[in-house]
Amino acid sequence: LAALLGNALISTAVACDHRLHTPMYFFLLNLALLDLGCISTTLPKAMANALWHTRAISYAGCAAQVFFFVFFISAEYCILTVMSYDRYVAICKPLHYRTLLGSRDCATMAAAAWGAGFLYSVLHTASTFSIPLCQSNVVDQFFCEIPQILKLSCSKSDYFRKIGIIYFSFCLSFGCFVFIVVSYVQIFRAVLRMPSEQGRHKAFSTCLPHLAVLSLFLSTAMLAYLKPPSISSPSLDLLVSFLYSVVPPAVNPLIYGLRNQELKAAVSNTYNFNIHKMHASLTGVSRLL
């Protein structure tokens, strides 16, 4: 609930406040929408299952859950990569910021991130559910997760083909990671060359929320997928999956909201406006009655 509320508030504030209609906040809006989608894909079904004391999910429902989860997670990683480019241009090439990141350029990059997430998800969902499953019909997770589904495979050749696709995806993800690292190396070099301490502090403060969100996203994902098989256990797998699928979408609004005064003010104004509007509506209804 906190994740839904926080990301919904950020989305509403950025969309409604004209002062936040800048490239940085446009990408933040996309990030909040992806976090909303990610948290809505896994938790509602898990909460319903816990409420009704069941773990059942249909085959089609499992495929849909895999598709949307991979779509939102991969698109979010692409958006975080684009946001590192936004910070690079803002700090290293401030005079060309509006030229390199015009409204059309931002829309194109955001659309490319969502499109890449869609294609990536189609590839993984199709390859995962084309593998015959014969071990069991029980997934040891609170949602349908690809590694857990692969454990049910009974075809060695299809299994290794899927592993090859995963390694190919890892190479693409590593390319994005290299781009982010290079961008921040250039950013830190530019900031350290600034003569003013106040300028350096301001530049670092605009990068810290993105770095914190990116670090949380990558650390939880790597913990989930790169941990040694020797330490794997059902309870640990469940905990790690919860960390990377639920914690980042829940914490991201706090990271950006606590560090960004403009966003904090916009969220406060949006909240107060809605409260006053609701109060006025209720007052009007009571007078009519």
Tab-separated table of N, CA and C in Angstrom, residues 18 28 34 50 55 60 69 97 103 134-135 144 167 175 178-179 197 209 225 240 246 256 264 286:
chain	number	residue	atom	x	y	z
A	18	HIS	N	3.409	22.180	-13.274
A	18	HIS	CA	4.138	22.589	-14.487
A	18	HIS	C	5.608	22.882	-14.206
A	28	LEU	N	11.517	10.531	-14.087
A	28	LEU	CA	11.080	10.088	-12.762
A	28	LEU	C	9.618	9.647	-12.802
A	34	LEU	N	6.429	2.637	-13.734
A	34	LEU	CA	6.952	1.274	-13.827
A	34	LEU	C	6.964	0.595	-12.461
A	50	ALA	N	-2.707	-15.522	0.173
A	50	ALA	CA	-2.512	-15.598	1.622
A	50	ALA	C	-3.844	-15.461	2.362
A	55	ARG	N	-2.337	-21.430	-2.836
A	55	ARG	CA	-1.180	-21.022	-3.638
A	55	ARG	C	-1.461	-21.249	-5.113
A	60	ALA	N	-2.256	-19.684	-17.566
A	60	ALA	CA	-2.308	-18.393	-18.267
A	60	ALA	C	-1.975	-17.243	-17.315
A	69	PHE	N	5.887	-8.839	-15.183
A	69	PHE	CA	6.968	-8.580	-14.238
A	69	PHE	C	8.284	-8.323	-14.971
A	97	TYR	N	21.869	21.257	-22.675
A	97	TYR	CA	20.882	20.380	-22.022
A	97	TYR	C	19.546	20.400	-22.756
A	103	SER	N	11.824	17.906	-25.557
A	103	SER	CA	10.649	17.094	-25.228
A	103	SER	C	10.509	15.895	-26.154
A	134	CYS	N	7.506	-31.047	-16.497
A	134	CYS	CA	7.018	-32.353	-16.065
A	134	CYS	C	7.457	-32.726	-14.649
A	135	GLN	N	8.276	-31.904	-14.023
A	135	GLN	CA	8.755	-32.246	-12.681
A	135	GLN	C	7.644	-32.121	-11.644
A	144	CYS	N	5.161	-16.141	-9.889
A	144	CYS	CA	5.784	-16.966	-10.921
A	144	CYS	C	7.097	-16.327	-11.360
A	167	TYR	N	21.897	-15.749	-20.544
A	167	TYR	CA	23.257	-15.214	-20.617
A	167	TYR	C	23.344	-14.074	-21.635
A	175	GLY	N	26.004	-4.298	-20.647
A	175	GLY	CA	26.270	-3.138	-21.510
A	175	GLY	C	25.652	-1.873	-20.939
A	178	VAL	N	27.746	-0.760	-17.970
A	178	VAL	CA	28.975	-0.074	-18.398
A	178	VAL	C	28.661	1.358	-18.792
A	179	PHE	N	27.566	1.569	-19.513
A	179	PHE	CA	27.152	2.922	-19.912
A	179	PHE	C	26.916	3.796	-18.679
A	197	GLU	N	32.548	25.189	-4.081
A	197	GLU	CA	32.108	24.070	-3.237
A	197	GLU	C	30.593	23.953	-3.250
A	209	PRO	N	20.009	10.815	-5.385
A	209	PRO	CA	18.807	9.964	-5.417
A	209	PRO	C	18.868	8.899	-6.512
A	225	TYR	N	19.958	-13.224	-8.380
A	225	TYR	CA	20.301	-14.058	-9.532
A	225	TYR	C	21.758	-14.519	-9.572
A	240	VAL	N	14.903	-13.251	-0.797
A	240	VAL	CA	15.641	-12.490	-1.812
A	240	VAL	C	14.700	-11.993	-2.906
A	246	VAL	N	9.842	-6.202	-4.400
A	246	VAL	CA	8.939	-5.360	-3.621
A	246	VAL	C	9.644	-4.157	-2.999
A	256	TYR	N	13.570	9.639	-3.432
A	256	TYR	CA	13.427	10.874	-4.206
A	256	TYR	C	12.692	11.952	-3.417
A	264	LYS	N	9.103	17.339	-3.071
A	264	LYS	CA	8.401	17.284	-1.783
A	264	LYS	C	7.313	18.364	-1.724
A	286	SER	N	-23.339	18.070	2.106
A	286	SER	CA	-24.019	18.231	3.394
A	286	SER	C	-25.008	19.401	3.358
